[in-house]
mmCIF file of N, CA and C in Angstrom:
data_model
loop_
_atom_site.group_PDB
_atom_site.id
_atom_site.type_symbol
_atom_site.label_atom_id
_atom_site.label_comp_id
_atom_site.label_asym_id
_atom_site.label_seq_id
_atom_site.Cartn_x
_atom_site.Cartn_y
_atom_site.Cartn_z
ATOM 1 N N TYR G 711 -4.228 -7.312 -12.069
ATOM 2 C CA TYR G 711 -5.031 -6.791 -11.014
ATOM 3 C C TYR G 711 -5.276 -8.017 -10.003
ATOM 4 N N THR G 712 -4.570 -7.607 -8.663
ATOM 5 C CA THR G 712 -4.681 -8.705 -7.473
ATOM 6 C C THR G 712 -5.782 -8.443 -6.643
ATOM 7 N N ASN G 713 -7.011 -9.024 -7.526
ATOM 8 C CA ASN G 713 -8.238 -9.062 -6.651
ATOM 9 C C ASN G 713 -8.717 -10.364 -6.236
ATOM 10 N N ARG G 714 -9.385 -10.477 -5.495
ATOM 11 C CA ARG G 714 -9.345 -11.785 -4.638
ATOM 12 C C ARG G 714 -9.443 -13.092 -5.532
ATOM 13 N N HIS G 715 -9.677 -13.108 -6.951
ATOM 14 C CA HIS G 715 -10.171 -13.991 -7.649
ATOM 15 C C HIS G 715 -8.321 -14.327 -8.374
ATOM 16 N N LEU G 716 -7.770 -13.382 -8.685
ATOM 17 C CA LEU G 716 -6.567 -13.520 -8.811
ATOM 18 C C LEU G 716 -5.572 -14.071 -7.692
ATOM 19 N N ARG G 717 -5.735 -13.747 -6.505
ATOM 20 C CA ARG G 717 -5.042 -14.029 -5.303
ATOM 21 C C ARG G 717 -5.545 -15.768 -5.108
ATOM 22 N N PHE G 718 -6.749 -15.829 -5.265
ATOM 23 C CA PHE G 718 -7.030 -17.218 -5.026
ATOM 24 C C PHE G 718 -6.164 -18.188 -6.114
ATOM 25 N N LEU G 719 -5.996 -17.817 -7.361
ATOM 26 C CA LEU G 719 -5.261 -18.641 -8.269
ATOM 27 C C LEU G 719 -3.817 -18.614 -7.821
ATOM 28 N N LEU G 720 -3.308 -17.411 -7.669
ATOM 29 C CA LEU G 720 -1.972 -17.357 -7.065
ATOM 30 C C LEU G 720 -1.636 -18.241 -6.013
ATOM 31 N N ARG G 721 -2.716 -18.311 -5.103
ATOM 32 C CA ARG G 721 -2.514 -19.327 -3.808
ATOM 33 C C ARG G 721 -2.206 -20.835 -4.368
ATOM 34 N N GLN G 722 -3.170 -21.250 -5.185
ATOM 35 C CA GLN G 722 -3.080 -22.800 -5.993
ATOM 36 C C GLN G 722 -1.653 -22.889 -6.470
ATOM 37 N N LEU G 723 -1.061 -21.918 -6.973
ATOM 38 C CA LEU G 723 0.257 -22.218 -7.549
ATOM 39 C C LEU G 723 1.495 -22.002 -6.679
ATOM 40 N N SER G 724 1.396 -21.365 -5.408
ATOM 41 C CA SER G 724 2.153 -21.414 -4.297
ATOM 42 C C SER G 724 1.642 -21.087 -2.958
ATOM 43 N N SER G 725 1.832 -22.138 -2.052
ATOM 44 C CA SER G 725 1.160 -21.811 -0.660
ATOM 45 C C SER G 725 2.130 -20.931 0.116
ATOM 46 N N LYS G 726 3.482 -20.966 -0.413
ATOM 47 C CA LYS G 726 4.451 -19.876 0.348
ATOM 48 C C LYS G 726 4.442 -18.288 -0.011
ATOM 49 N N ALA G 727 3.794 -17.880 -0.716
ATOM 50 C CA ALA G 727 3.940 -16.580 -1.606
ATOM 51 C C ALA G 727 3.008 -15.693 -0.638
ATOM 52 N N VAL G 728 3.573 -14.624 -0.446
ATOM 53 C CA VAL G 728 2.820 -13.345 0.034
ATOM 54 C C VAL G 728 2.271 -12.874 -1.028
ATOM 55 N N LEU G 729 0.630 -12.761 -0.644
ATOM 56 C CA LEU G 729 0.037 -11.732 -1.708
ATOM 57 C C LEU G 729 -0.635 -10.368 -1.269
ATOM 58 N N TRP G 730 -0.810 -9.910 -2.066
ATOM 59 C CA TRP G 730 -0.961 -8.310 -1.716
ATOM 60 C C TRP G 730 -2.405 -8.085 -2.395
ATOM 61 N N THR G 731 -2.944 -7.174 -1.799
ATOM 62 C CA THR G 731 -4.113 -6.299 -2.410
ATOM 63 C C THR G 731 -3.843 -5.356 -3.488
ATOM 64 N N GLU G 732 -4.495 -4.942 -4.234
ATOM 65 C CA GLU G 732 -4.506 -3.576 -5.185
ATOM 66 C C GLU G 732 -4.016 -2.606 -3.984
ATOM 67 N N MET G 733 -3.450 -1.283 -4.480
ATOM 68 C CA MET G 733 -3.552 -0.095 -3.877
ATOM 69 C C MET G 733 -4.970 0.410 -3.664
ATOM 70 N N GLU G 734 -5.446 0.416 -2.185
ATOM 71 C CA GLU G 734 -6.765 1.058 -1.775
ATOM 72 C C GLU G 734 -6.404 2.438 -1.443
ATOM 73 N N LYS G 735 -7.098 3.332 -2.172
ATOM 74 C CA LYS G 735 -7.195 5.093 -1.288
ATOM 75 C C LYS G 735 -7.584 4.779 0.134
ATOM 76 N N VAL G 736 -6.893 5.534 1.092
ATOM 77 C CA VAL G 736 -7.322 5.159 2.389
ATOM 78 C C VAL G 736 -8.443 5.962 2.673
ATOM 79 N N GLU G 737 -8.923 6.954 1.955
ATOM 80 C CA GLU G 737 -10.156 7.415 2.283
ATOM 81 C C GLU G 737 -11.190 6.788 1.848
ATOM 82 N N THR G 738 -11.167 5.953 0.680
ATOM 83 C CA THR G 738 -12.035 4.970 0.217
ATOM 84 C C THR G 738 -12.213 3.892 1.410
ATOM 85 N N PHE G 739 -11.213 3.535 1.836
ATOM 86 C CA PHE G 739 -10.888 2.117 2.599
ATOM 87 C C PHE G 739 -11.796 2.422 3.907
ATOM 88 N N MET G 740 -11.749 3.804 4.646
ATOM 89 C CA MET G 740 -12.496 4.216 5.950
ATOM 90 C C MET G 740 -13.706 4.657 5.414
ATOM 91 N N ARG G 741 -14.067 5.002 4.439
ATOM 92 C CA ARG G 741 -15.554 5.587 4.009
ATOM 93 C C ARG G 741 -16.272 4.571 3.810
ATOM 94 N N SER G 742 -16.263 3.516 3.521
ATOM 95 C CA SER G 742 -17.354 2.673 2.888
ATOM 96 C C SER G 742 -17.117 1.189 3.125
ATOM 97 N N GLU G 743 -17.625 0.586 4.096
ATOM 98 C CA GLU G 743 -17.501 -0.809 4.662
ATOM 99 C C GLU G 743 -17.967 -1.607 3.308
ATOM 100 N N GLU G 744 -18.832 -1.361 2.786
ATOM 101 C CA GLU G 744 -19.373 -2.163 1.796
ATOM 102 C C GLU G 744 -18.531 -2.260 0.362
ATOM 103 N N ALA G 745 -17.582 -1.181 0.129
ATOM 104 C CA ALA G 745 -16.674 -1.360 -0.655
ATOM 105 C C ALA G 745 -15.476 -1.993 -0.343
ATOM 106 N N THR G 746 -15.104 -1.968 0.805
ATOM 107 C CA THR G 746 -14.151 -2.719 1.474
ATOM 108 C C THR G 746 -14.704 -4.383 1.440
ATOM 109 N N ARG G 747 -15.534 -4.394 1.785
ATOM 110 C CA ARG G 747 -16.267 -6.071 1.721
ATOM 111 C C ARG G 747 -15.863 -6.479 0.183
ATOM 112 N N ARG G 748 -16.434 -5.433 -0.878
ATOM 113 C CA ARG G 748 -16.320 -6.317 -2.102
ATOM 114 C C ARG G 748 -15.146 -6.125 -2.801
ATOM 115 N N THR G 749 -14.278 -5.135 -2.364
ATOM 116 C CA THR G 749 -13.134 -5.175 -2.974
ATOM 117 C C THR G 749 -12.096 -5.631 -2.422
ATOM 118 N N LEU G 750 -12.096 -5.804 -1.123
ATOM 119 C CA LEU G 750 -11.021 -6.407 -0.191
ATOM 120 C C LEU G 750 -11.048 -7.472 0.255
ATOM 121 N N ARG G 751 -12.495 -8.366 0.328
ATOM 122 C CA ARG G 751 -12.254 -9.370 1.114
ATOM 123 C C ARG G 751 -11.660 -10.552 0.683
ATOM 124 N N PHE G 752 -11.357 -11.277 1.509
ATOM 125 C CA PHE G 752 -10.550 -12.620 0.964
ATOM 126 C C PHE G 752 -10.833 -13.838 1.898
ATOM 127 N N ASP G 753 -10.415 -14.944 1.372
ATOM 128 C CA ASP G 753 -10.788 -16.171 2.085
ATOM 129 C C ASP G 753 -9.401 -16.430 3.025
ATOM 130 N N PRO G 754 -9.599 -16.883 4.174
ATOM 131 C CA PRO G 754 -8.539 -17.158 5.119
ATOM 132 C C PRO G 754 -7.589 -18.027 4.298
ATOM 133 N N SER G 755 -7.755 -18.740 3.080
ATOM 134 C CA SER G 755 -6.755 -19.799 2.341
ATOM 135 C C SER G 755 -6.116 -19.003 1.913
ATOM 136 N N GLU G 756 -6.409 -17.638 1.740
ATOM 137 C CA GLU G 756 -5.183 -16.601 0.764
ATOM 138 C C GLU G 756 -3.741 -16.193 1.775
ATOM 139 N N ARG G 757 -4.319 -16.377 2.978
ATOM 140 C CA ARG G 757 -3.308 -15.914 3.772
ATOM 141 C C ARG G 757 -1.720 -16.400 3.548
ATOM 142 N N PRO G 758 -1.083 -15.361 3.758
ATOM 143 C CA PRO G 758 -0.482 -14.311 4.199
ATOM 144 C C PRO G 758 -1.303 -13.104 2.821
ATOM 145 N N VAL G 759 -1.735 -12.182 3.305
ATOM 146 C CA VAL G 759 -2.173 -11.102 2.540
ATOM 147 C C VAL G 759 -1.995 -9.671 3.140
ATOM 148 N N VAL G 760 -1.441 -8.913 2.093
ATOM 149 C CA VAL G 760 -0.870 -7.663 2.593
ATOM 150 C C VAL G 760 -2.053 -6.761 2.032
ATOM 151 N N LEU G 761 -2.572 -5.727 3.164
ATOM 152 C CA LEU G 761 -3.092 -4.709 2.568
ATOM 153 C C LEU G 761 -2.176 -3.316 2.120
ATOM 154 N N GLN G 762 -2.475 -3.096 0.784
ATOM 155 C CA GLN G 762 -1.656 -1.916 0.426
ATOM 156 C C GLN G 762 -2.642 -0.631 0.316
ATOM 157 N N LEU G 763 -2.001 0.385 1.116
ATOM 158 C CA LEU G 763 -2.814 1.861 1.179
ATOM 159 C C LEU G 763 -2.089 2.835 0.360
ATOM 160 N N GLY G 764 -2.799 3.787 0.051
ATOM 161 C CA GLY G 764 -2.272 4.846 -0.590
ATOM 162 C C GLY G 764 -3.115 5.923 -0.058
ATOM 163 N N GLY G 765 -2.263 7.058 0.489
ATOM 164 C CA GLY G 765 -2.556 8.253 1.180
ATOM 165 C C GLY G 765 -1.280 9.014 1.751
ATOM 166 N N ASP G 766 -1.785 9.941 2.418
ATOM 167 C CA ASP G 766 -0.856 11.187 3.011
ATOM 168 C C ASP G 766 -1.566 11.838 4.054
ATOM 169 N N ASP G 767 -2.248 11.196 4.913
ATOM 170 C CA ASP G 767 -3.102 11.704 5.995
ATOM 171 C C ASP G 767 -2.782 10.656 7.133
ATOM 172 N N ALA G 768 -1.971 11.114 8.059
ATOM 173 C CA ALA G 768 -1.383 10.182 9.115
ATOM 174 C C ALA G 768 -2.398 9.575 9.994
ATOM 175 N N GLU G 769 -3.548 10.269 10.432
ATOM 176 C CA GLU G 769 -4.424 9.799 11.065
ATOM 177 C C GLU G 769 -5.585 8.976 10.368
ATOM 178 N N LEU G 770 -5.812 9.263 8.923
ATOM 179 C CA LEU G 770 -6.770 8.367 8.236
ATOM 180 C C LEU G 770 -5.908 6.933 7.867
ATOM 181 N N LEU G 771 -4.393 7.030 7.851
ATOM 182 C CA LEU G 771 -3.434 6.025 7.554
ATOM 183 C C LEU G 771 -3.527 5.267 9.078
ATOM 184 N N ALA G 772 -3.392 5.601 10.077
ATOM 185 C CA ALA G 772 -3.383 5.050 11.225
ATOM 186 C C ALA G 772 -4.537 4.182 11.390
ATOM 187 N N ALA G 773 -5.555 5.037 11.386
ATOM 188 C CA ALA G 773 -7.163 4.139 11.547
ATOM 189 C C ALA G 773 -7.434 3.335 10.712
ATOM 190 N N ALA G 774 -6.803 3.303 9.354
ATOM 191 C CA ALA G 774 -7.181 2.285 8.186
ATOM 192 C C ALA G 774 -6.008 1.206 8.450
ATOM 193 N N SER G 775 -4.872 1.177 9.251
ATOM 194 C CA SER G 775 -4.129 0.328 9.613
ATOM 195 C C SER G 775 -4.600 -0.574 10.777
ATOM 196 N N ARG G 776 -4.984 0.240 11.613
ATOM 197 C CA ARG G 776 -5.889 -0.413 12.895
ATOM 198 C C ARG G 776 -6.846 -1.253 12.446
ATOM 199 N N ARG G 777 -7.670 -0.798 11.398
ATOM 200 C CA ARG G 777 -8.891 -1.434 10.861
ATOM 201 C C ARG G 777 -8.463 -2.659 9.817
ATOM 202 N N GLY G 778 -7.232 -2.476 9.217
ATOM 203 C CA GLY G 778 -6.701 -3.289 8.428
ATOM 204 C C GLY G 778 -6.210 -4.969 9.129
ATOM 205 N N ALA G 779 -5.790 -4.648 10.178
ATOM 206 C CA ALA G 779 -5.144 -5.648 10.974
ATOM 207 C C ALA G 779 -6.705 -6.327 11.802
ATOM 208 N N ALA G 780 -7.307 -5.583 12.101
ATOM 209 C CA ALA G 780 -8.701 -5.940 12.507
ATOM 210 C C ALA G 780 -9.290 -7.113 11.882
ATOM 211 N N LEU G 781 -9.202 -6.709 10.491
ATOM 212 C CA LEU G 781 -9.871 -7.542 9.412
ATOM 213 C C LEU G 781 -9.126 -8.637 8.961
ATOM 214 N N GLY G 782 -7.951 -8.772 9.581
ATOM 215 C CA GLY G 782 -7.256 -9.944 9.360
ATOM 216 C C GLY G 782 -5.998 -10.397 8.201
ATOM 217 N N PHE G 783 -5.785 -8.730 7.847
ATOM 218 C CA PHE G 783 -4.593 -8.495 6.940
ATOM 219 C C PHE G 783 -3.418 -8.992 7.784
ATOM 220 N N SER G 784 -2.639 -9.762 7.077
ATOM 221 C CA SER G 784 -1.287 -10.136 7.881
ATOM 222 C C SER G 784 -0.393 -9.056 7.701
ATOM 223 N N GLU G 785 -0.492 -7.945 7.267
ATOM 224 C CA GLU G 785 0.724 -6.972 6.847
ATOM 225 C C GLU G 785 -0.072 -5.691 6.460
ATOM 226 N N VAL G 786 0.204 -4.454 6.793
ATOM 227 C CA VAL G 786 -0.250 -3.401 6.250
ATOM 228 C C VAL G 786 0.732 -2.567 5.805
ATOM 229 N N ASN G 787 0.706 -2.123 4.365
ATOM 230 C CA ASN G 787 1.702 -1.598 3.417
ATOM 231 C C ASN G 787 1.320 -0.293 3.069
ATOM 232 N N LEU G 788 2.485 0.927 3.116
ATOM 233 C CA LEU G 788 2.295 2.335 2.482
ATOM 234 C C LEU G 788 2.616 2.281 1.181
ATOM 235 N N ASN G 789 2.078 2.579 0.066
ATOM 236 C CA ASN G 789 2.566 2.451 -1.304
ATOM 237 C C ASN G 789 3.199 3.955 -1.426
ATOM 238 N N CYS G 790 4.407 3.673 -1.766
ATOM 239 C CA CYS G 790 5.374 5.292 -2.318
ATOM 240 C C CYS G 790 5.998 4.532 -3.495
ATOM 241 N N GLY G 791 5.534 3.906 -4.157
ATOM 242 C CA GLY G 791 5.916 3.528 -5.512
ATOM 243 C C GLY G 791 5.013 3.456 -6.520
ATOM 244 N N CYS G 792 3.812 3.980 -6.606
ATOM 245 C CA CYS G 792 2.762 3.675 -7.501
ATOM 246 C C CYS G 792 2.863 5.173 -8.489
ATOM 247 N N PRO G 793 3.802 5.127 -9.691
ATOM 248 C CA PRO G 793 3.668 6.517 -10.521
ATOM 249 C C PRO G 793 2.380 6.476 -11.314
ATOM 250 N N SER G 794 1.580 5.601 -11.239
ATOM 251 C CA SER G 794 0.483 5.563 -12.349
ATOM 252 C C SER G 794 -0.593 6.700 -12.051
ATOM 253 N N ILE G 795 -1.590 6.612 -13.006
ATOM 254 C CA ILE G 795 -2.847 7.321 -13.198
ATOM 255 C C ILE G 795 -3.410 7.097 -11.664
ATOM 256 N N GLU G 796 -3.586 6.278 -11.053
ATOM 257 C CA GLU G 796 -4.029 5.614 -9.989
ATOM 258 C C GLU G 796 -4.029 6.632 -8.749
ATOM 259 N N SER G 797 -2.777 7.079 -8.596
ATOM 260 C CA SER G 797 -2.619 8.093 -7.558
ATOM 261 C C SER G 797 -3.208 9.704 -8.024
ATOM 262 N N GLY G 798 -3.566 9.517 -9.130
ATOM 263 C CA GLY G 798 -4.366 10.795 -9.700
ATOM 264 C C GLY G 798 -3.769 12.125 -9.443
ATOM 265 N N GLY G 799 -2.195 12.169 -9.123
ATOM 266 C CA GLY G 799 -1.787 13.255 -8.882
ATOM 267 C C GLY G 799 -1.655 13.992 -7.627
ATOM 268 N N ALA G 800 -2.244 13.263 -6.763
ATOM 269 C CA ALA G 800 -2.353 13.473 -5.219
ATOM 270 C C ALA G 800 -0.960 13.268 -4.550
ATOM 271 N N ASN G 801 -0.837 13.613 -3.290
ATOM 272 C CA ASN G 801 0.251 13.871 -2.760
ATOM 273 C C ASN G 801 0.313 12.435 -2.083
ATOM 274 N N PHE G 802 0.422 11.262 -2.752
ATOM 275 C CA PHE G 802 0.770 9.751 -2.441
ATOM 276 C C PHE G 802 1.215 9.136 -3.467
ATOM 277 N N GLY G 803 1.704 7.915 -3.095
ATOM 278 C CA GLY G 803 2.171 7.094 -3.880
ATOM 279 C C GLY G 803 3.739 7.243 -4.174
ATOM 280 N N ALA G 804 4.230 7.431 -5.456
ATOM 281 C CA ALA G 804 5.508 7.840 -5.700
ATOM 282 C C ALA G 804 5.831 9.199 -4.915
ATOM 283 N N ALA G 805 4.852 10.104 -5.088
ATOM 284 C CA ALA G 805 5.209 11.644 -4.808
ATOM 285 C C ALA G 805 5.729 11.754 -3.324
ATOM 286 N N LEU G 806 5.398 10.598 -2.418
ATOM 287 C CA LEU G 806 6.004 10.408 -1.100
ATOM 288 C C LEU G 806 7.361 10.400 -0.995
ATOM 289 N N MET G 807 8.167 9.859 -2.125
ATOM 290 C CA MET G 807 9.560 9.493 -2.221
ATOM 291 C C MET G 807 10.225 11.022 -2.386
ATOM 292 N N ALA G 808 9.365 11.908 -2.646
ATOM 293 C CA ALA G 808 10.263 13.075 -2.366
ATOM 294 C C ALA G 808 10.208 13.686 -1.135
ATOM 295 N N ASP G 809 9.672 13.250 -0.383
ATOM 296 C CA ASP G 809 9.466 13.634 1.232
ATOM 297 C C ASP G 809 9.674 12.564 2.121
ATOM 298 N N PRO G 810 11.027 12.301 2.272
ATOM 299 C CA PRO G 810 11.198 11.246 3.524
ATOM 300 C C PRO G 810 10.642 11.401 4.923
ATOM 301 N N LYS G 811 10.810 12.925 5.359
ATOM 302 C CA LYS G 811 10.477 12.746 6.640
ATOM 303 C C LYS G 811 8.866 12.815 6.813
ATOM 304 N N ARG G 812 8.262 13.610 5.983
ATOM 305 C CA ARG G 812 6.579 13.154 5.955
ATOM 306 C C ARG G 812 6.324 11.950 6.079
ATOM 307 N N THR G 813 7.030 10.826 4.980
ATOM 308 C CA THR G 813 6.829 9.783 4.682
ATOM 309 C C THR G 813 6.991 8.714 6.336
ATOM 310 N N ARG G 814 7.882 9.105 6.801
ATOM 311 C CA ARG G 814 8.443 8.425 8.275
ATOM 312 C C ARG G 814 7.251 8.895 9.075
ATOM 313 N N GLY G 815 6.941 10.050 9.332
ATOM 314 C CA GLY G 815 5.843 10.169 10.022
ATOM 315 C C GLY G 815 4.435 9.533 10.034
ATOM 316 N N LEU G 816 4.376 9.283 8.638
ATOM 317 C CA LEU G 816 2.944 8.577 8.295
ATOM 318 C C LEU G 816 3.101 6.969 8.628
ATOM 319 N N LEU G 817 4.496 6.665 8.316
ATOM 320 C CA LEU G 817 4.670 4.940 8.623
ATOM 321 C C LEU G 817 4.832 4.670 10.275
ATOM 322 N N GLU G 818 5.245 5.962 11.054
ATOM 323 C CA GLU G 818 5.303 5.858 12.468
ATOM 324 C C GLU G 818 4.046 5.717 13.235
ATOM 325 N N ALA G 819 2.837 6.626 12.340
ATOM 326 C CA ALA G 819 1.388 6.681 12.907
ATOM 327 C C ALA G 819 1.011 5.151 12.706
ATOM 328 N N MET G 820 1.411 4.720 11.438
ATOM 329 C CA MET G 820 0.636 3.571 11.014
ATOM 330 C C MET G 820 1.331 2.384 11.863
ATOM 331 N N ALA G 821 2.312 2.319 12.367
ATOM 332 C CA ALA G 821 2.964 1.406 12.960
ATOM 333 C C ALA G 821 2.611 1.399 14.348
ATOM 334 N N HIS G 822 2.250 2.608 15.035
ATOM 335 C CA HIS G 822 1.605 2.483 16.343
ATOM 336 C C HIS G 822 0.327 2.262 16.424
ATOM 337 N N ALA G 823 -0.316 2.333 15.538
ATOM 338 C CA ALA G 823 -1.871 1.895 15.554
ATOM 339 C C ALA G 823 -1.944 0.681 15.017
ATOM 340 N N SER G 824 -1.322 0.061 14.291
ATOM 341 C CA SER G 824 -1.570 -1.576 13.991
ATOM 342 C C SER G 824 -1.028 -2.316 14.692
ATOM 343 N N THR G 825 -1.540 -3.559 15.010
ATOM 344 C CA THR G 825 -1.303 -4.722 15.631
ATOM 345 C C THR G 825 -0.349 -5.624 14.531
ATOM 346 N N ALA G 826 -0.573 -5.375 12.990
ATOM 347 C CA ALA G 826 0.169 -6.111 12.073
ATOM 348 C C ALA G 826 1.122 -5.335 11.767
ATOM 349 N N PRO G 827 2.450 -6.036 11.193
ATOM 350 C CA PRO G 827 3.819 -5.315 10.932
ATOM 351 C C PRO G 827 3.143 -4.270 9.516
ATOM 352 N N VAL G 828 3.797 -3.216 9.453
ATOM 353 C CA VAL G 828 3.894 -2.239 8.460
ATOM 354 C C VAL G 828 5.088 -2.144 7.619
ATOM 355 N N SER G 829 4.651 -2.153 6.314
ATOM 356 C CA SER G 829 5.921 -1.853 5.371
ATOM 357 C C SER G 829 5.801 -0.660 4.533
ATOM 358 N N VAL G 830 6.606 -0.489 3.847
ATOM 359 C CA VAL G 830 6.631 0.382 2.695
ATOM 360 C C VAL G 830 6.923 -0.138 1.272
ATOM 361 N N LYS G 831 6.443 0.475 0.334
ATOM 362 C CA LYS G 831 6.438 -0.166 -0.994
ATOM 363 C C LYS G 831 7.227 1.013 -1.697
ATOM 364 N N CYS G 832 8.477 1.118 -2.306
ATOM 365 C CA CYS G 832 9.090 1.998 -2.778
ATOM 366 C C CYS G 832 9.760 1.554 -3.909
ATOM 367 N N ARG G 833 10.453 2.790 -4.676
ATOM 368 C CA ARG G 833 10.983 2.049 -5.997
ATOM 369 C C ARG G 833 11.913 3.009 -6.500
ATOM 370 N N LEU G 834 13.196 2.778 -7.314
ATOM 371 C CA LEU G 834 14.056 3.791 -7.800
ATOM 372 C C LEU G 834 13.100 4.378 -9.097
ATOM 373 N N GLY G 835 13.828 5.366 -9.507
ATOM 374 C CA GLY G 835 13.429 5.886 -10.955
ATOM 375 C C GLY G 835 12.419 6.524 -11.132
ATOM 376 N N VAL G 836 11.798 7.163 -10.029
ATOM 377 C CA VAL G 836 10.408 7.516 -10.235
ATOM 378 C C VAL G 836 10.632 9.102 -10.118
ATOM 379 N N HIS G 837 11.843 10.046 -9.614
ATOM 380 C CA HIS G 837 11.937 11.232 -9.372
ATOM 381 C C HIS G 837 11.905 11.786 -10.673
ATOM 382 N N ALA G 838 11.964 11.465 -12.042
ATOM 383 C CA ALA G 838 12.277 12.083 -13.246
ATOM 384 C C ALA G 838 10.754 12.300 -13.847
ATOM 385 N N ARG G 839 10.053 11.127 -13.394
ATOM 386 C CA ARG G 839 8.606 11.130 -13.663
ATOM 387 C C ARG G 839 7.701 12.153 -12.929
ATOM 388 N N LEU G 840 8.366 12.476 -11.964
ATOM 389 C CA LEU G 840 7.468 13.359 -10.954
ATOM 390 C C LEU G 840 7.612 14.915 -11.370
ATOM 391 N N ASP G 841 8.662 14.947 -11.850
ATOM 392 C CA ASP G 841 8.914 16.533 -12.174
ATOM 393 C C ASP G 841 10.269 16.325 -13.381
ATOM 394 N N PRO G 842 9.532 16.359 -14.370
ATOM 395 C CA PRO G 842 10.662 16.324 -15.827
ATOM 396 C C PRO G 842 11.722 17.626 -15.800
ATOM 397 N N ASP G 843 11.376 18.226 -15.460
ATOM 398 C CA ASP G 843 12.393 19.712 -15.304
ATOM 399 C C ASP G 843 13.546 19.284 -14.159
ATOM 400 N N ALA G 844 13.256 18.500 -13.298
ATOM 401 C CA ALA G 844 14.334 18.350 -12.489
ATOM 402 C C ALA G 844 15.642 17.841 -12.757
ATOM 403 N N PRO G 845 16.804 18.175 -12.091
ATOM 404 C CA PRO G 845 17.929 17.645 -12.767
ATOM 405 C C PRO G 845 17.963 15.950 -12.414
ATOM 406 N N PRO G 846 18.487 15.300 -13.061
ATOM 407 C CA PRO G 846 18.698 13.714 -12.784
ATOM 408 C C PRO G 846 19.006 13.479 -11.463
ATOM 409 N N PRO G 847 18.004 12.406 -10.862
ATOM 410 C CA PRO G 847 18.248 12.418 -9.604
ATOM 411 C C PRO G 847 19.198 11.038 -9.116
ATOM 412 N N GLU G 848 19.705 10.776 -7.871
ATOM 413 C CA GLU G 848 20.737 9.802 -7.702
ATOM 414 C C GLU G 848 19.819 8.589 -7.200
ATOM 415 N N ASP G 849 19.625 7.934 -8.359
ATOM 416 C CA ASP G 849 18.650 6.570 -7.829
ATOM 417 C C ASP G 849 19.551 5.638 -7.607
ATOM 418 N N SER G 850 19.979 5.346 -6.897
ATOM 419 C CA SER G 850 20.984 4.143 -6.342
ATOM 420 C C SER G 850 20.923 3.851 -4.834
ATOM 421 N N TYR G 851 21.266 2.650 -4.753
ATOM 422 C CA TYR G 851 21.129 2.079 -3.373
ATOM 423 C C TYR G 851 21.274 3.089 -2.415
ATOM 424 N N GLU G 852 22.177 3.481 -2.288
ATOM 425 C CA GLU G 852 22.730 4.654 -1.151
ATOM 426 C C GLU G 852 21.153 5.720 -0.916
ATOM 427 N N ALA G 853 21.075 6.125 -2.158
ATOM 428 C CA ALA G 853 19.645 7.147 -2.198
ATOM 429 C C ALA G 853 18.659 6.511 -1.665
ATOM 430 N N LEU G 854 18.116 5.417 -1.879
ATOM 431 C CA LEU G 854 17.037 4.684 -1.383
ATOM 432 C C LEU G 854 17.327 4.321 0.148
ATOM 433 N N ALA G 855 18.437 3.820 0.274
ATOM 434 C CA ALA G 855 18.649 3.657 1.965
ATOM 435 C C ALA G 855 18.596 4.986 2.816
ATOM 436 N N SER G 856 18.639 5.833 2.279
ATOM 437 C CA SER G 856 18.571 7.286 2.881
ATOM 438 C C SER G 856 17.450 7.612 3.088
ATOM 439 N N PHE G 857 16.456 7.074 2.185
ATOM 440 C CA PHE G 857 15.171 7.533 2.064
ATOM 441 C C PHE G 857 14.333 6.783 3.188
#
């Protein structure tokens, strides 16, 4: 768990590492300032810290990206690689890998709204987990590059 306590420890191990938050659902991040302070606060000594968001609503992701930059996060990241239960079967995380055009629109909205850099977390090998009956995907560098 990359909570603030672990990030503090990791910063002691390396002053050069880029540290990340756990994936925060964009609805939660935008709904509750108290929850944001409790789960995502960080000490300036932890920087650089990347805010990792999960969601599929362009307007909410844009607002969250703007807010994340204002809170001092060094970067804002769209999670397109989480196949875990945390995505709850929703249309975000690894599910976005199946729709590159939609994902591009989400990232563009985030980039236009944020003063911090915006990135995407993605991975190979998630397609079979998303649809076990689908034919084997081309999990290669070329397929990832076209994403």
